Amino acid sequence: MFIAFTAVTLHKLLENELRREECFGTVTINKALDLIRKIRISIFADGTRIPYEIPLKVRNLLENIAPDLLESITGKKLPAKRRDKKSVVRAS
């Protein structure tokens, strides 16, 4: 029963983040979970963590919904959030 409650809670939290970042129309919750499952990390005996290359779709999703998670996985400070080229207005 507790596992089912935890699963529903995590599902709703992910759904709320996707809605807040306006990604919900382009990415479903199941697709987001499938993308997040693609993250792979090697942990050695001395505790060193080395992440494998994170696919671009996963990186874009995590930049929107959980930038702290992406930063903790890669161990690098992320640059400022990228803007889509379509949203940039040029002065004439």
Short mmCIF file of N, CA and C in Angstrom, two decimals:
data_model
loop_
_atom_site.label_atom_id
_atom_site.label_comp_id
_atom_site.label_asym_id
_atom_site.label_seq_id
_atom_site.Cartn_x
_atom_site.Cartn_y
_atom_site.Cartn_z
N MET A 1 0.83 -1.18 0.00
CA MET A 1 0.00 0.00 0.00
C MET A 1 0.88 1.26 0.00
N PHE A 2 1.95 1.22 0.81
CA PHE A 2 2.84 2.38 0.87
C PHE A 2 3.54 2.62 -0.46
N ILE A 3 3.93 1.55 -1.13
CA ILE A 3 4.61 1.69 -2.43
C ILE A 3 3.68 2.31 -3.45
N ALA A 4 2.42 1.89 -3.44
CA ALA A 4 1.44 2.47 -4.38
C ALA A 4 1.24 3.95 -4.09
N PHE A 5 1.16 4.34 -2.82
CA PHE A 5 1.01 5.74 -2.44
C PHE A 5 2.21 6.56 -2.91
N THR A 6 3.40 6.02 -2.71
CA THR A 6 4.62 6.71 -3.13
C THR A 6 4.66 6.87 -4.65
N ALA A 7 4.26 5.83 -5.38
CA ALA A 7 4.26 5.89 -6.84
C ALA A 7 3.28 6.95 -7.34
N VAL A 8 2.10 7.00 -6.75
CA VAL A 8 1.10 8.01 -7.17
C VAL A 8 1.60 9.41 -6.84
N THR A 9 2.21 9.57 -5.68
CA THR A 9 2.74 10.88 -5.28
C THR A 9 3.82 11.36 -6.25
N LEU A 10 4.77 10.49 -6.58
CA LEU A 10 5.83 10.85 -7.52
C LEU A 10 5.27 11.15 -8.91
N HIS A 11 4.27 10.39 -9.32
CA HIS A 11 3.62 10.60 -10.61
C HIS A 11 2.99 11.99 -10.67
N LYS A 12 2.28 12.38 -9.61
CA LYS A 12 1.63 13.69 -9.57
C LYS A 12 2.65 14.82 -9.47
N LEU A 13 3.73 14.63 -8.73
CA LEU A 13 4.77 15.65 -8.65
C LEU A 13 5.40 15.90 -10.02
N LEU A 14 5.68 14.82 -10.75
CA LEU A 14 6.24 14.95 -12.09
C LEU A 14 5.25 15.64 -13.02
N GLU A 15 3.98 15.27 -12.92
CA GLU A 15 2.95 15.90 -13.74
C GLU A 15 2.85 17.39 -13.45
N ASN A 16 2.91 17.77 -12.17
CA ASN A 16 2.84 19.18 -11.81
C ASN A 16 4.03 19.97 -12.34
N GLU A 17 5.23 19.38 -12.28
CA GLU A 17 6.42 20.06 -12.81
C GLU A 17 6.33 20.22 -14.32
N LEU A 18 5.83 19.19 -15.01
CA LEU A 18 5.69 19.29 -16.46
C LEU A 18 4.68 20.37 -16.83
N ARG A 19 3.60 20.46 -16.07
CA ARG A 19 2.61 21.51 -16.33
C ARG A 19 3.17 22.89 -16.06
N ARG A 20 3.91 23.02 -14.95
CA ARG A 20 4.47 24.32 -14.57
C ARG A 20 5.46 24.83 -15.61
N GLU A 21 6.24 23.94 -16.18
CA GLU A 21 7.23 24.32 -17.19
C GLU A 21 6.67 24.28 -18.61
N GLU A 22 5.37 24.03 -18.73
CA GLU A 22 4.67 24.00 -20.01
C GLU A 22 5.27 22.97 -20.97
N CYS A 23 5.69 21.83 -20.43
CA CYS A 23 6.21 20.73 -21.24
C CYS A 23 5.18 19.62 -21.38
N PHE A 24 4.06 19.74 -20.66
CA PHE A 24 3.11 18.63 -20.57
C PHE A 24 2.47 18.31 -21.91
N GLY A 25 2.32 19.29 -22.79
CA GLY A 25 1.72 19.02 -24.09
C GLY A 25 2.65 18.28 -25.03
N THR A 26 3.95 18.43 -24.84
CA THR A 26 4.92 17.80 -25.73
C THR A 26 5.49 16.50 -25.18
N VAL A 27 5.51 16.35 -23.87
CA VAL A 27 6.07 15.16 -23.24
C VAL A 27 5.05 14.59 -22.26
N THR A 28 4.71 13.32 -22.42
CA THR A 28 3.81 12.69 -21.46
C THR A 28 4.61 12.25 -20.24
N ILE A 29 3.91 11.91 -19.20
CA ILE A 29 4.58 11.48 -17.97
C ILE A 29 5.35 10.19 -18.20
N ASN A 30 4.74 9.25 -18.91
CA ASN A 30 5.44 7.98 -19.18
C ASN A 30 6.68 8.20 -20.04
N LYS A 31 6.61 9.11 -21.01
CA LYS A 31 7.77 9.41 -21.85
C LYS A 31 8.87 10.06 -21.01
N ALA A 32 8.48 10.96 -20.09
CA ALA A 32 9.47 11.60 -19.22
C ALA A 32 10.16 10.57 -18.34
N LEU A 33 9.40 9.63 -17.79
CA LEU A 33 10.00 8.58 -16.97
C LEU A 33 10.92 7.69 -17.79
N ASP A 34 10.53 7.38 -19.02
CA ASP A 34 11.39 6.59 -19.90
C ASP A 34 12.69 7.32 -20.20
N LEU A 35 12.61 8.62 -20.42
CA LEU A 35 13.82 9.41 -20.69
C LEU A 35 14.73 9.44 -19.46
N ILE A 36 14.14 9.61 -18.28
CA ILE A 36 14.95 9.69 -17.05
C ILE A 36 15.62 8.35 -16.77
N ARG A 37 15.00 7.25 -17.16
CA ARG A 37 15.60 5.92 -16.96
C ARG A 37 16.88 5.73 -17.78
N LYS A 38 17.10 6.56 -18.78
CA LYS A 38 18.29 6.42 -19.63
C LYS A 38 19.55 6.96 -18.99
N ILE A 39 19.45 7.59 -17.83
CA ILE A 39 20.63 8.12 -17.14
C ILE A 39 21.39 6.97 -16.52
N ARG A 40 22.67 6.89 -16.81
CA ARG A 40 23.53 5.83 -16.28
C ARG A 40 24.74 6.45 -15.59
N ILE A 41 25.08 5.90 -14.41
CA ILE A 41 26.23 6.39 -13.64
C ILE A 41 27.03 5.18 -13.18
N SER A 42 28.35 5.27 -13.31
CA SER A 42 29.24 4.24 -12.78
C SER A 42 29.78 4.72 -11.44
N ILE A 43 29.71 3.86 -10.44
CA ILE A 43 30.25 4.18 -9.12
C ILE A 43 31.34 3.16 -8.81
N PHE A 44 32.55 3.65 -8.60
CA PHE A 44 33.69 2.79 -8.35
C PHE A 44 33.83 2.49 -6.87
N ALA A 45 34.71 1.56 -6.53
CA ALA A 45 34.89 1.12 -5.15
C ALA A 45 35.34 2.26 -4.23
N ASP A 46 36.09 3.22 -4.77
CA ASP A 46 36.55 4.33 -3.94
C ASP A 46 35.49 5.44 -3.81
N GLY A 47 34.33 5.24 -4.41
CA GLY A 47 33.25 6.21 -4.29
C GLY A 47 33.18 7.22 -5.42
N THR A 48 34.08 7.13 -6.37
CA THR A 48 34.08 8.04 -7.51
C THR A 48 32.88 7.75 -8.40
N ARG A 49 32.14 8.81 -8.72
CA ARG A 49 30.97 8.66 -9.60
C ARG A 49 31.28 9.26 -10.96
N ILE A 50 31.09 8.47 -12.00
CA ILE A 50 31.31 8.95 -13.36
C ILE A 50 30.03 8.70 -14.15
N PRO A 51 29.34 9.79 -14.54
CA PRO A 51 28.11 9.59 -15.33
C PRO A 51 28.47 9.34 -16.79
N TYR A 52 27.66 8.48 -17.43
CA TYR A 52 27.79 8.32 -18.87
C TYR A 52 27.20 9.56 -19.53
N GLU A 53 27.41 9.69 -20.81
CA GLU A 53 26.88 10.85 -21.53
C GLU A 53 25.35 10.85 -21.43
N ILE A 54 24.79 12.00 -21.05
CA ILE A 54 23.35 12.13 -20.92
C ILE A 54 22.78 12.58 -22.25
N PRO A 55 21.81 11.84 -22.80
CA PRO A 55 21.24 12.22 -24.10
C PRO A 55 20.64 13.63 -24.08
N LEU A 56 20.62 14.27 -25.24
CA LEU A 56 20.16 15.65 -25.33
C LEU A 56 18.71 15.81 -24.90
N LYS A 57 17.84 14.88 -25.27
CA LYS A 57 16.43 14.97 -24.86
C LYS A 57 16.29 14.91 -23.34
N VAL A 58 17.08 14.05 -22.72
CA VAL A 58 17.04 13.93 -21.26
C VAL A 58 17.57 15.21 -20.63
N ARG A 59 18.66 15.73 -21.17
CA ARG A 59 19.24 16.97 -20.65
C ARG A 59 18.25 18.13 -20.75
N ASN A 60 17.58 18.25 -21.89
CA ASN A 60 16.61 19.34 -22.06
C ASN A 60 15.45 19.19 -21.08
N LEU A 61 14.98 17.97 -20.88
CA LEU A 61 13.89 17.73 -19.94
C LEU A 61 14.31 18.09 -18.52
N LEU A 62 15.48 17.65 -18.11
CA LEU A 62 15.94 17.92 -16.75
C LEU A 62 16.30 19.39 -16.55
N GLU A 63 16.77 20.08 -17.58
CA GLU A 63 17.03 21.51 -17.45
C GLU A 63 15.75 22.26 -17.13
N ASN A 64 14.63 21.78 -17.65
CA ASN A 64 13.35 22.44 -17.41
C ASN A 64 12.73 22.06 -16.08
N ILE A 65 12.69 20.78 -15.76
CA ILE A 65 11.93 20.39 -14.57
C ILE A 65 12.79 20.21 -13.31
N ALA A 66 14.08 19.91 -13.45
CA ALA A 66 14.91 19.66 -12.27
C ALA A 66 16.37 20.01 -12.54
N PRO A 67 16.69 21.31 -12.65
CA PRO A 67 18.08 21.68 -12.95
C PRO A 67 19.05 21.27 -11.84
N ASP A 68 18.60 21.21 -10.59
CA ASP A 68 19.49 20.80 -9.50
C ASP A 68 19.87 19.33 -9.63
N LEU A 69 18.95 18.51 -10.09
CA LEU A 69 19.24 17.09 -10.28
C LEU A 69 20.29 16.91 -11.37
N LEU A 70 20.15 17.63 -12.46
CA LEU A 70 21.13 17.52 -13.54
C LEU A 70 22.50 17.99 -13.07
N GLU A 71 22.53 19.04 -12.29
CA GLU A 71 23.80 19.55 -11.77
C GLU A 71 24.44 18.55 -10.81
N SER A 72 23.65 17.87 -10.00
CA SER A 72 24.22 16.90 -9.07
C SER A 72 24.70 15.64 -9.79
N ILE A 73 24.06 15.29 -10.90
CA ILE A 73 24.49 14.11 -11.66
C ILE A 73 25.80 14.38 -12.37
N THR A 74 25.88 15.52 -13.06
CA THR A 74 27.07 15.80 -13.85
C THR A 74 28.21 16.38 -13.02
N GLY A 75 27.88 17.00 -11.89
CA GLY A 75 28.91 17.60 -11.05
C GLY A 75 29.40 18.93 -11.59
N LYS A 76 28.71 19.48 -12.57
CA LYS A 76 29.11 20.75 -13.18
C LYS A 76 28.01 21.78 -12.99
N LYS A 77 28.42 23.02 -12.80
CA LYS A 77 27.46 24.11 -12.71
C LYS A 77 26.89 24.36 -14.09
N LEU A 78 25.57 24.42 -14.19
CA LEU A 78 24.93 24.62 -15.48
C LEU A 78 24.98 26.09 -15.88
N PRO A 79 25.14 26.36 -17.17
CA PRO A 79 25.06 27.75 -17.63
C PRO A 79 23.62 28.25 -17.52
N ALA A 80 23.43 29.52 -17.76
CA ALA A 80 22.09 30.08 -17.72
C ALA A 80 21.18 29.32 -18.68
N LYS A 81 19.90 29.29 -18.36
CA LYS A 81 18.95 28.53 -19.16
C LYS A 81 18.95 29.04 -20.60
N ARG A 82 19.03 28.08 -21.54
CA ARG A 82 19.06 28.44 -22.96
C ARG A 82 17.66 28.86 -23.42
N ARG A 83 17.64 29.78 -24.34
CA ARG A 83 16.37 30.20 -24.93
C ARG A 83 16.23 29.59 -26.30
N ASP A 84 15.01 29.31 -26.68
CA ASP A 84 14.76 28.85 -28.04
C ASP A 84 15.02 30.00 -28.99
N LYS A 85 15.56 29.71 -30.14
CA LYS A 85 15.83 30.76 -31.12
C LYS A 85 14.56 31.41 -31.62
N LYS A 86 13.47 30.66 -31.59
CA LYS A 86 12.20 31.19 -32.07
C LYS A 86 11.66 32.27 -31.14
N SER A 87 12.03 32.22 -29.86
CA SER A 87 11.47 33.16 -28.90
C SER A 87 12.26 34.47 -28.81
N VAL A 88 13.37 34.55 -29.50
CA VAL A 88 14.19 35.77 -29.45
C VAL A 88 13.64 36.80 -30.43
N VAL A 89 13.41 38.02 -29.92
CA VAL A 89 12.91 39.10 -30.74
C VAL A 89 14.08 40.02 -31.05
N ARG A 90 14.25 40.31 -32.32
CA ARG A 90 15.36 41.18 -32.72
C ARG A 90 14.85 42.59 -32.91
N ALA A 91 15.65 43.54 -32.44
CA ALA A 91 15.29 44.95 -32.61
C ALA A 91 15.62 45.39 -34.04
N SER A 92 14.72 46.13 -34.63
CA SER A 92 14.94 46.60 -36.00
C SER A 92 15.39 48.03 -36.03
#
